[in-house]
Short mmCIF file of N, CA, C and O in Angstrom, two decimals:
data_model
loop_
_atom_site.label_atom_id
_atom_site.label_comp_id
_atom_site.label_asym_id
_atom_site.label_seq_id
_atom_site.Cartn_x
_atom_site.Cartn_y
_atom_site.Cartn_z
N MET A 1 2.36 42.27 14.37
CA MET A 1 1.00 41.83 14.26
C MET A 1 0.85 40.60 15.15
O MET A 1 1.77 39.86 15.34
N LEU A 2 -0.35 40.41 15.75
CA LEU A 2 -0.58 39.29 16.60
C LEU A 2 -1.01 38.09 15.66
O LEU A 2 -1.28 38.28 14.57
N ILE A 3 -1.07 36.94 16.27
CA ILE A 3 -1.24 35.72 15.51
C ILE A 3 -2.57 35.72 14.82
O ILE A 3 -2.64 35.24 13.67
N GLY A 4 -3.61 36.34 15.39
CA GLY A 4 -4.87 36.40 14.71
C GLY A 4 -4.81 37.14 13.37
O GLY A 4 -5.37 36.71 12.35
N GLU A 5 -4.23 38.37 13.40
CA GLU A 5 -3.94 39.10 12.14
C GLU A 5 -3.14 38.32 11.17
O GLU A 5 -3.47 38.34 9.96
N LEU A 6 -2.00 37.76 11.69
CA LEU A 6 -1.16 37.06 10.82
C LEU A 6 -1.95 35.82 10.07
O LEU A 6 -1.75 35.68 9.01
N SER A 7 -2.75 35.12 10.89
CA SER A 7 -3.50 34.05 10.41
C SER A 7 -4.44 34.52 9.29
O SER A 7 -4.58 33.86 8.25
N GLU A 8 -5.12 35.68 9.55
CA GLU A 8 -6.10 36.14 8.55
C GLU A 8 -5.35 36.60 7.31
O GLU A 8 -5.81 36.33 6.16
N ARG A 9 -4.22 37.32 7.46
CA ARG A 9 -3.46 37.80 6.28
C ARG A 9 -2.95 36.69 5.36
O ARG A 9 -3.03 36.72 4.24
N CYS A 10 -2.43 35.62 6.00
CA CYS A 10 -1.74 34.59 5.27
C CYS A 10 -2.57 33.46 4.88
O CYS A 10 -2.27 32.61 4.15
N GLY A 11 -3.74 33.33 5.52
CA GLY A 11 -4.74 32.21 5.18
C GLY A 11 -4.36 30.89 5.85
O GLY A 11 -4.81 29.87 5.39
N LEU A 12 -3.52 30.90 6.91
CA LEU A 12 -3.19 29.72 7.66
C LEU A 12 -3.77 29.79 8.98
O LEU A 12 -3.92 30.89 9.52
N SER A 13 -4.15 28.64 9.55
CA SER A 13 -4.77 28.67 10.90
C SER A 13 -3.70 29.08 11.87
O SER A 13 -2.49 28.90 11.70
N LYS A 14 -4.19 29.44 13.04
CA LYS A 14 -3.27 29.79 14.22
C LYS A 14 -2.42 28.48 14.63
O LYS A 14 -1.32 28.61 14.90
N ASP A 15 -3.15 27.39 14.58
CA ASP A 15 -2.50 26.15 14.94
C ASP A 15 -1.38 25.72 13.96
O ASP A 15 -0.31 25.32 14.24
N THR A 16 -1.64 26.00 12.71
CA THR A 16 -0.62 25.73 11.61
C THR A 16 0.57 26.67 11.88
O THR A 16 1.72 26.26 11.75
N ILE A 17 0.37 27.92 12.23
CA ILE A 17 1.50 28.90 12.45
C ILE A 17 2.22 28.48 13.64
O ILE A 17 3.47 28.45 13.61
N ARG A 18 1.59 28.07 14.71
CA ARG A 18 2.27 27.59 15.92
C ARG A 18 3.13 26.24 15.56
O ARG A 18 4.12 26.04 16.04
N PHE A 19 2.46 25.43 14.74
CA PHE A 19 3.14 24.17 14.36
C PHE A 19 4.45 24.52 13.63
O PHE A 19 5.49 23.88 13.84
N TYR A 20 4.29 25.41 12.66
CA TYR A 20 5.50 25.78 11.84
C TYR A 20 6.56 26.38 12.76
O TYR A 20 7.77 26.11 12.52
N GLU A 21 6.18 27.10 13.76
CA GLU A 21 7.15 27.61 14.64
C GLU A 21 7.81 26.53 15.54
O GLU A 21 9.03 26.54 15.67
N LYS A 22 7.06 25.59 15.95
CA LYS A 22 7.61 24.42 16.69
C LYS A 22 8.56 23.64 15.75
O LYS A 22 9.56 23.05 16.25
N GLN A 23 8.29 23.52 14.45
CA GLN A 23 9.10 22.83 13.61
C GLN A 23 10.36 23.62 13.10
O GLN A 23 11.19 23.05 12.38
N GLY A 24 10.46 24.92 13.54
CA GLY A 24 11.63 25.73 13.25
C GLY A 24 11.55 26.35 11.92
O GLY A 24 12.50 26.91 11.43
N LEU A 25 10.33 26.29 11.21
CA LEU A 25 10.22 26.85 9.91
C LEU A 25 10.13 28.35 10.04
O LEU A 25 10.52 29.23 9.10
N ILE A 26 9.60 29.01 11.12
CA ILE A 26 9.57 30.35 11.45
C ILE A 26 10.09 30.50 12.84
O ILE A 26 9.99 29.56 13.69
N THR A 27 10.65 31.66 13.18
CA THR A 27 11.08 31.90 14.52
C THR A 27 10.55 33.28 15.01
O THR A 27 10.43 34.22 14.23
N VAL A 28 10.37 33.36 16.31
CA VAL A 28 9.93 34.58 16.93
C VAL A 28 10.89 34.75 18.16
O VAL A 28 10.82 33.91 19.12
N ASP A 29 11.67 35.74 18.17
CA ASP A 29 12.63 35.98 19.26
C ASP A 29 11.87 36.43 20.56
O ASP A 29 10.74 36.98 20.43
N ARG A 30 12.53 36.22 21.60
CA ARG A 30 11.99 36.69 22.89
C ARG A 30 11.61 38.21 22.87
O ARG A 30 10.67 38.60 23.50
N LYS A 31 12.48 38.90 22.26
CA LYS A 31 12.33 40.36 22.24
C LYS A 31 11.12 40.81 21.30
O LYS A 31 10.76 41.90 21.33
N GLU A 32 10.61 39.85 20.55
CA GLU A 32 9.50 40.14 19.68
C GLU A 32 8.17 39.89 20.41
O GLU A 32 7.12 39.60 19.81
N ARG A 33 8.20 39.96 21.69
CA ARG A 33 7.03 39.74 22.51
C ARG A 33 6.53 41.04 23.21
O ARG A 33 7.35 41.85 23.47
N ARG A 34 5.34 41.07 23.38
CA ARG A 34 4.73 42.27 24.07
C ARG A 34 4.90 42.11 25.55
O ARG A 34 5.28 41.00 26.00
N ASN A 35 4.58 43.09 26.28
CA ASN A 35 4.70 43.03 27.80
C ASN A 35 3.86 41.92 28.32
O ASN A 35 4.16 41.36 29.34
N ASN A 36 2.75 41.71 27.78
CA ASN A 36 1.82 40.65 28.21
C ASN A 36 2.23 39.29 27.72
O ASN A 36 1.45 38.34 27.82
N ASN A 37 3.41 39.18 27.09
CA ASN A 37 4.08 37.89 26.51
C ASN A 37 3.34 37.40 25.31
O ASN A 37 3.64 36.39 24.75
N TYR A 38 2.41 38.24 24.68
CA TYR A 38 1.85 37.90 23.40
C TYR A 38 3.02 37.99 22.31
O TYR A 38 3.79 39.02 22.39
N LYS A 39 3.07 37.14 21.32
CA LYS A 39 4.06 37.25 20.30
C LYS A 39 3.69 38.31 19.36
O LYS A 39 2.51 38.40 18.86
N GLU A 40 4.68 39.02 18.92
CA GLU A 40 4.45 40.10 17.88
C GLU A 40 5.22 39.49 16.61
O GLU A 40 6.43 39.37 16.57
N TYR A 41 4.37 39.14 15.63
CA TYR A 41 4.91 38.66 14.39
C TYR A 41 5.26 39.77 13.45
O TYR A 41 4.50 40.69 13.22
N SER A 42 6.43 39.70 12.78
CA SER A 42 6.90 40.71 11.88
C SER A 42 6.47 40.46 10.43
O SER A 42 5.87 39.38 10.08
N GLU A 43 6.58 41.50 9.57
CA GLU A 43 6.29 41.36 8.19
C GLU A 43 7.14 40.27 7.53
O GLU A 43 6.75 39.59 6.59
N GLU A 44 8.42 40.14 8.01
CA GLU A 44 9.28 39.11 7.56
C GLU A 44 8.65 37.68 7.85
O GLU A 44 8.83 36.85 6.94
N THR A 45 8.18 37.53 8.99
CA THR A 45 7.55 36.29 9.27
C THR A 45 6.26 36.04 8.38
O THR A 45 6.13 34.90 7.91
N PHE A 46 5.53 37.01 8.15
CA PHE A 46 4.37 36.90 7.21
C PHE A 46 4.93 36.48 5.82
O PHE A 46 4.38 35.52 5.17
N GLN A 47 5.97 37.16 5.29
CA GLN A 47 6.55 36.78 3.97
C GLN A 47 7.05 35.28 4.01
O GLN A 47 6.90 34.63 3.05
N ARG A 48 7.67 34.88 5.10
CA ARG A 48 8.18 33.61 5.09
C ARG A 48 7.05 32.50 5.16
O ARG A 48 7.12 31.51 4.43
N LEU A 49 5.95 32.88 5.86
CA LEU A 49 4.76 31.97 5.83
C LEU A 49 4.14 31.88 4.42
O LEU A 49 3.78 30.83 4.00
N MET A 50 4.14 33.04 3.73
CA MET A 50 3.63 33.04 2.39
C MET A 50 4.52 32.12 1.51
O MET A 50 4.07 31.43 0.56
N SER A 51 5.90 32.15 1.68
CA SER A 51 6.80 31.35 0.93
C SER A 51 6.53 29.80 1.22
O SER A 51 6.46 29.03 0.30
N ILE A 52 6.38 29.43 2.56
CA ILE A 52 6.01 28.14 2.88
C ILE A 52 4.76 27.72 2.22
O ILE A 52 4.73 26.59 1.62
N LYS A 53 3.74 28.46 2.33
CA LYS A 53 2.46 28.12 1.72
C LYS A 53 2.60 27.90 0.21
O LYS A 53 2.00 26.88 -0.35
N TRP A 54 3.31 28.69 -0.43
CA TRP A 54 3.46 28.65 -1.85
C TRP A 54 4.28 27.36 -2.30
O TRP A 54 3.87 26.63 -3.16
N ILE A 55 5.31 27.17 -1.51
CA ILE A 55 6.15 25.85 -1.88
C ILE A 55 5.31 24.67 -1.54
O ILE A 55 5.31 23.71 -2.38
N LYS A 56 4.51 24.64 -0.43
CA LYS A 56 3.63 23.54 -0.20
C LYS A 56 2.66 23.29 -1.22
O LYS A 56 2.30 22.22 -1.60
N ASN A 57 2.08 24.40 -1.66
CA ASN A 57 1.02 24.29 -2.74
C ASN A 57 1.58 23.70 -4.00
O ASN A 57 0.77 23.24 -4.90
N MET A 58 2.94 23.73 -4.19
CA MET A 58 3.55 23.12 -5.35
C MET A 58 3.75 21.60 -5.15
O MET A 58 4.34 20.89 -5.98
N GLY A 59 3.28 21.09 -3.94
CA GLY A 59 3.35 19.68 -3.73
C GLY A 59 4.49 19.20 -2.94
O GLY A 59 4.68 17.97 -2.57
N PHE A 60 5.33 20.12 -2.40
CA PHE A 60 6.50 19.75 -1.53
C PHE A 60 6.03 19.49 -0.10
O PHE A 60 5.09 20.10 0.41
N THR A 61 6.68 18.54 0.57
CA THR A 61 6.42 18.19 1.90
C THR A 61 7.10 19.25 2.81
O THR A 61 7.84 20.06 2.36
N LEU A 62 6.72 19.30 4.08
CA LEU A 62 7.37 20.24 4.99
C LEU A 62 8.83 20.04 5.13
O LEU A 62 9.56 20.95 5.25
N THR A 63 9.23 18.76 5.08
CA THR A 63 10.73 18.50 5.10
C THR A 63 11.36 19.15 3.88
O THR A 63 12.44 19.79 4.03
N GLU A 64 10.78 18.99 2.72
CA GLU A 64 11.30 19.54 1.49
C GLU A 64 11.24 21.09 1.60
O GLU A 64 12.24 21.74 1.09
N VAL A 65 10.16 21.59 2.08
CA VAL A 65 10.07 23.14 2.24
C VAL A 65 11.26 23.55 3.16
O VAL A 65 11.90 24.54 2.83
N SER A 66 11.42 22.83 4.19
CA SER A 66 12.48 23.20 5.11
C SER A 66 13.87 23.22 4.46
O SER A 66 14.70 24.11 4.65
N GLU A 67 14.14 22.22 3.64
CA GLU A 67 15.42 22.05 2.89
C GLU A 67 15.57 23.29 1.91
O GLU A 67 16.70 23.89 1.86
N VAL A 68 14.43 23.67 1.26
CA VAL A 68 14.55 24.76 0.37
C VAL A 68 14.83 26.08 1.06
O VAL A 68 15.67 26.89 0.75
N LEU A 69 14.13 26.23 2.11
CA LEU A 69 14.25 27.48 3.03
C LEU A 69 15.65 27.57 3.56
O LEU A 69 16.28 28.65 3.67
N ASP A 70 16.17 26.38 4.02
CA ASP A 70 17.54 26.39 4.57
C ASP A 70 18.57 26.82 3.55
O ASP A 70 19.52 27.49 3.80
N MET A 71 18.32 26.33 2.31
CA MET A 71 19.18 26.64 1.20
C MET A 71 19.12 28.18 0.94
O MET A 71 20.25 28.83 0.70
N ILE A 72 17.95 28.77 1.02
CA ILE A 72 17.74 30.17 0.68
C ILE A 72 18.48 30.91 1.84
O ILE A 72 19.12 31.91 1.67
N ASP A 73 18.18 30.49 3.12
CA ASP A 73 18.81 31.21 4.30
C ASP A 73 20.31 31.20 4.28
O ASP A 73 20.93 32.19 4.75
N ALA A 74 20.90 30.11 3.76
CA ALA A 74 22.32 30.00 3.74
C ALA A 74 22.92 30.60 2.45
O ALA A 74 24.13 30.36 2.14
N ASN A 75 22.12 31.29 1.66
CA ASN A 75 22.48 31.86 0.32
C ASN A 75 23.20 30.72 -0.53
O ASN A 75 24.02 31.03 -1.27
N GLU A 76 22.60 29.56 -0.47
CA GLU A 76 23.07 28.50 -1.35
C GLU A 76 22.14 28.14 -2.37
O GLU A 76 22.35 27.24 -3.22
N ALA A 77 20.92 28.79 -2.41
CA ALA A 77 19.92 28.50 -3.42
C ALA A 77 20.34 29.15 -4.74
O ALA A 77 20.60 30.32 -4.81
N THR A 78 20.32 28.35 -5.75
CA THR A 78 20.47 28.83 -7.12
C THR A 78 19.31 28.31 -8.04
O THR A 78 18.63 27.33 -7.64
N CYS A 79 19.14 28.88 -9.12
CA CYS A 79 18.12 28.44 -10.08
C CYS A 79 18.39 26.93 -10.32
O CYS A 79 17.41 26.14 -10.43
N GLN A 80 19.63 26.57 -10.55
CA GLN A 80 19.93 25.15 -10.85
C GLN A 80 19.59 24.18 -9.70
O GLN A 80 19.00 23.15 -9.97
N ASN A 81 20.02 24.45 -8.48
CA ASN A 81 19.75 23.47 -7.49
C ASN A 81 18.19 23.47 -7.05
O ASN A 81 17.70 22.44 -6.72
N ILE A 82 17.56 24.57 -7.29
CA ILE A 82 16.07 24.61 -7.05
C ILE A 82 15.40 23.85 -8.19
O ILE A 82 14.50 23.05 -7.89
N ALA A 83 15.95 24.00 -9.40
CA ALA A 83 15.39 23.27 -10.55
C ALA A 83 15.62 21.78 -10.37
O ALA A 83 14.77 20.95 -10.78
N ASP A 84 16.73 21.45 -9.77
CA ASP A 84 16.98 19.99 -9.53
C ASP A 84 15.95 19.44 -8.52
O ASP A 84 15.51 18.30 -8.74
N LYS A 85 15.63 20.26 -7.50
CA LYS A 85 14.66 19.78 -6.50
C LYS A 85 13.27 19.63 -7.25
O LYS A 85 12.50 18.73 -6.94
N ILE A 86 12.93 20.61 -8.01
CA ILE A 86 11.67 20.60 -8.82
C ILE A 86 11.59 19.35 -9.66
O ILE A 86 10.63 18.65 -9.75
N GLN A 87 12.69 19.09 -10.39
CA GLN A 87 12.77 17.96 -11.38
C GLN A 87 12.63 16.65 -10.55
O GLN A 87 11.94 15.71 -10.98
N ASP A 88 13.20 16.55 -9.40
CA ASP A 88 13.15 15.35 -8.64
C ASP A 88 11.72 15.18 -8.12
O ASP A 88 11.14 14.02 -8.14
N LYS A 89 11.03 16.26 -7.70
CA LYS A 89 9.64 16.21 -7.30
C LYS A 89 8.78 15.72 -8.47
O LYS A 89 7.84 14.86 -8.33
N VAL A 90 8.98 16.28 -9.68
CA VAL A 90 8.20 15.90 -10.76
C VAL A 90 8.33 14.36 -11.18
O VAL A 90 7.36 13.71 -11.42
N SER A 91 9.52 14.02 -11.04
CA SER A 91 9.88 12.48 -11.27
C SER A 91 9.12 11.63 -10.29
O SER A 91 8.54 10.60 -10.69
N ARG A 92 9.18 12.03 -9.04
CA ARG A 92 8.50 11.23 -8.03
C ARG A 92 6.92 11.24 -8.22
O ARG A 92 6.26 10.26 -7.97
N LEU A 93 6.44 12.46 -8.69
CA LEU A 93 5.01 12.49 -9.00
C LEU A 93 4.65 11.64 -10.14
O LEU A 93 3.59 11.00 -10.13
N ASP A 94 5.53 11.60 -11.19
CA ASP A 94 5.25 10.85 -12.37
C ASP A 94 5.17 9.33 -11.90
O ASP A 94 4.32 8.55 -12.37
N ASP A 95 6.12 8.93 -11.06
CA ASP A 95 6.07 7.52 -10.51
C ASP A 95 4.85 7.15 -9.77
O ASP A 95 4.25 6.13 -9.98
N LYS A 96 4.41 8.09 -8.94
CA LYS A 96 3.18 7.95 -8.15
C LYS A 96 1.91 7.92 -9.13
O LYS A 96 1.09 7.16 -8.86
N ILE A 97 1.91 8.72 -10.08
CA ILE A 97 0.85 8.73 -11.04
C ILE A 97 0.72 7.34 -11.76
O ILE A 97 -0.31 6.77 -11.89
N LYS A 98 1.87 6.75 -12.08
CA LYS A 98 1.88 5.47 -12.80
C LYS A 98 1.38 4.40 -11.80
O LYS A 98 0.56 3.50 -12.19
N GLU A 99 1.94 4.53 -10.58
CA GLU A 99 1.36 3.50 -9.53
C GLU A 99 -0.18 3.65 -9.34
O GLU A 99 -0.88 2.64 -9.27
N LEU A 100 -0.70 4.89 -9.24
CA LEU A 100 -2.11 5.10 -9.09
C LEU A 100 -2.87 4.59 -10.23
O LEU A 100 -3.98 4.01 -10.10
N LEU A 101 -2.39 4.77 -11.50
CA LEU A 101 -3.06 4.29 -12.66
C LEU A 101 -3.13 2.76 -12.61
O LEU A 101 -4.22 2.18 -13.05
N LYS A 102 -2.08 2.07 -12.14
CA LYS A 102 -2.17 0.61 -12.04
C LYS A 102 -3.20 0.22 -11.02
O LYS A 102 -3.97 -0.66 -11.33
N VAL A 103 -3.29 0.91 -9.88
CA VAL A 103 -4.29 0.54 -8.94
C VAL A 103 -5.62 0.80 -9.45
O VAL A 103 -6.61 0.00 -9.27
N ARG A 104 -5.88 1.90 -10.21
CA ARG A 104 -7.18 2.21 -10.72
C ARG A 104 -7.59 1.10 -11.71
O ARG A 104 -8.69 0.61 -11.67
N SER A 105 -6.65 0.65 -12.57
CA SER A 105 -6.96 -0.38 -13.46
C SER A 105 -7.32 -1.70 -12.79
O SER A 105 -8.27 -2.32 -13.17
N MET A 106 -6.58 -2.01 -11.74
CA MET A 106 -6.94 -3.23 -10.98
C MET A 106 -8.36 -3.12 -10.39
O MET A 106 -9.10 -4.11 -10.35
N LEU A 107 -8.63 -1.97 -9.83
CA LEU A 107 -9.95 -1.79 -9.22
C LEU A 107 -11.04 -1.83 -10.29
O LEU A 107 -12.14 -2.47 -10.01
N LEU A 108 -10.80 -1.20 -11.39
CA LEU A 108 -11.87 -1.27 -12.51
C LEU A 108 -12.11 -2.74 -13.01
O LEU A 108 -13.17 -3.18 -13.27
N ASN A 109 -10.94 -3.51 -13.13
CA ASN A 109 -11.07 -4.91 -13.58
C ASN A 109 -11.81 -5.72 -12.50
O ASN A 109 -12.66 -6.57 -12.85
N GLY A 110 -11.52 -5.44 -11.18
CA GLY A 110 -12.26 -6.07 -10.17
C GLY A 110 -13.76 -5.77 -10.17
O GLY A 110 -14.61 -6.65 -10.04
N LEU A 111 -14.02 -4.51 -10.50
CA LEU A 111 -15.50 -4.19 -10.61
C LEU A 111 -16.15 -4.84 -11.79
O LEU A 111 -17.33 -5.25 -11.58
N LYS A 112 -15.47 -4.94 -12.84
CA LYS A 112 -16.06 -5.66 -13.95
C LYS A 112 -16.30 -7.09 -13.68
O LYS A 112 -17.45 -7.68 -13.98
N THR A 113 -15.41 -7.74 -12.92
CA THR A 113 -15.64 -9.09 -12.56
C THR A 113 -16.76 -9.30 -11.60
O THR A 113 -17.60 -10.20 -11.82
N CYS A 114 -16.91 -8.45 -10.63
CA CYS A 114 -18.05 -8.43 -9.65
C CYS A 114 -19.41 -8.21 -10.35
O CYS A 114 -20.40 -8.85 -10.04
N CYS A 115 -19.40 -7.23 -11.27
CA CYS A 115 -20.71 -6.79 -11.78
C CYS A 115 -20.97 -7.22 -13.19
O CYS A 115 -21.93 -6.78 -13.77
N SER A 116 -20.15 -8.20 -13.69
CA SER A 116 -20.42 -8.65 -15.02
C SER A 116 -21.68 -9.44 -15.18
O SER A 116 -22.05 -10.24 -14.37
N PRO A 117 -22.47 -9.10 -16.24
CA PRO A 117 -23.73 -9.79 -16.42
C PRO A 117 -23.56 -11.24 -16.83
O PRO A 117 -24.49 -12.05 -16.73
N THR A 118 -22.36 -11.65 -17.24
CA THR A 118 -22.03 -12.96 -17.69
C THR A 118 -21.57 -13.80 -16.45
O THR A 118 -21.30 -14.92 -16.52
N ASN A 119 -21.52 -13.14 -15.31
CA ASN A 119 -21.01 -13.88 -14.09
C ASN A 119 -22.07 -14.78 -13.67
O ASN A 119 -23.17 -14.45 -13.35
N THR A 120 -21.82 -16.13 -13.64
CA THR A 120 -22.71 -17.09 -13.44
C THR A 120 -22.66 -17.65 -12.00
O THR A 120 -23.35 -18.64 -11.59
N LYS A 121 -21.73 -17.15 -11.15
CA LYS A 121 -21.58 -17.57 -9.83
C LYS A 121 -22.87 -17.20 -8.98
O LYS A 121 -23.40 -16.10 -9.14
N THR A 122 -23.21 -18.02 -8.09
CA THR A 122 -24.29 -17.74 -7.21
C THR A 122 -23.91 -16.83 -6.10
O THR A 122 -22.76 -16.57 -5.91
N ALA A 123 -24.90 -16.29 -5.35
CA ALA A 123 -24.59 -15.39 -4.25
C ALA A 123 -23.70 -16.01 -3.22
O ALA A 123 -22.92 -15.29 -2.56
N ASN A 124 -23.67 -17.33 -3.06
CA ASN A 124 -22.88 -18.04 -2.18
C ASN A 124 -21.46 -18.17 -2.51
O ASN A 124 -20.52 -18.46 -1.81
N GLU A 125 -21.19 -17.97 -3.89
CA GLU A 125 -19.90 -18.19 -4.38
C GLU A 125 -19.18 -16.77 -4.42
O GLU A 125 -19.88 -15.75 -4.75
N ASN A 126 -17.83 -16.77 -4.24
CA ASN A 126 -17.19 -15.43 -4.26
C ASN A 126 -16.65 -15.07 -5.57
O ASN A 126 -15.66 -15.61 -6.10
N CYS A 127 -17.35 -14.20 -6.26
CA CYS A 127 -16.97 -13.72 -7.60
C CYS A 127 -16.20 -12.43 -7.39
O CYS A 127 -15.49 -11.99 -8.29
N CYS A 128 -16.22 -11.85 -6.25
CA CYS A 128 -15.42 -10.61 -5.98
C CYS A 128 -13.94 -11.01 -5.87
O CYS A 128 -13.71 -11.80 -4.94
N PRO A 129 -13.07 -10.38 -6.60
CA PRO A 129 -11.64 -10.81 -6.48
C PRO A 129 -11.03 -10.51 -5.13
O PRO A 129 -10.15 -11.18 -4.71
N ILE A 130 -11.54 -9.47 -4.45
CA ILE A 130 -11.06 -9.11 -3.14
C ILE A 130 -11.39 -10.21 -2.08
O ILE A 130 -10.59 -10.73 -1.30
N ILE A 131 -12.65 -10.68 -2.20
CA ILE A 131 -13.16 -11.76 -1.26
C ILE A 131 -12.46 -13.11 -1.61
O ILE A 131 -12.01 -13.81 -0.80
N ALA A 132 -12.46 -13.33 -2.91
CA ALA A 132 -11.87 -14.59 -3.48
C ALA A 132 -10.42 -14.76 -3.07
O ALA A 132 -9.84 -15.83 -2.84
N ALA A 133 -9.64 -13.60 -3.01
CA ALA A 133 -8.24 -13.62 -2.68
C ALA A 133 -8.02 -13.99 -1.24
O ALA A 133 -6.93 -14.57 -0.82
N GLN A 134 -9.04 -13.99 -0.37
CA GLN A 134 -8.95 -14.28 0.98
C GLN A 134 -9.20 -15.84 1.26
O GLN A 134 -8.98 -16.27 2.30
N GLY A 135 -9.78 -16.44 0.22
CA GLY A 135 -10.19 -17.82 0.38
C GLY A 135 -9.23 -18.75 -0.07
O GLY A 135 -8.25 -19.32 0.06
#
């Protein structure tokens, strides 16, 4: 199939497919080209793109996707080592969630300070913690 059909079938843009090829996530041999040099993508390439898309949708980066696919390609993937990667990803997500919750709390506290009806500072005084931090 040509890239347009592949793009439509897998729901990825042509540019994304080309990018994945440049990154080595998918390959197209020279012999998989038509006489007019158009690339002919195989069903296996479609399946690999669907795997990439699925793994990415689970929150993995392209580097992590590549690591998982390399393990699969080398027949080194097991439920245990894939589970280890998933657990590592979950731990990093938990850390990021904690960090984001702290930032959210700081922002809400700053908002309360700026918008508090008991704030007696005049317009010329900096009651906003972000502005005050610069002074």
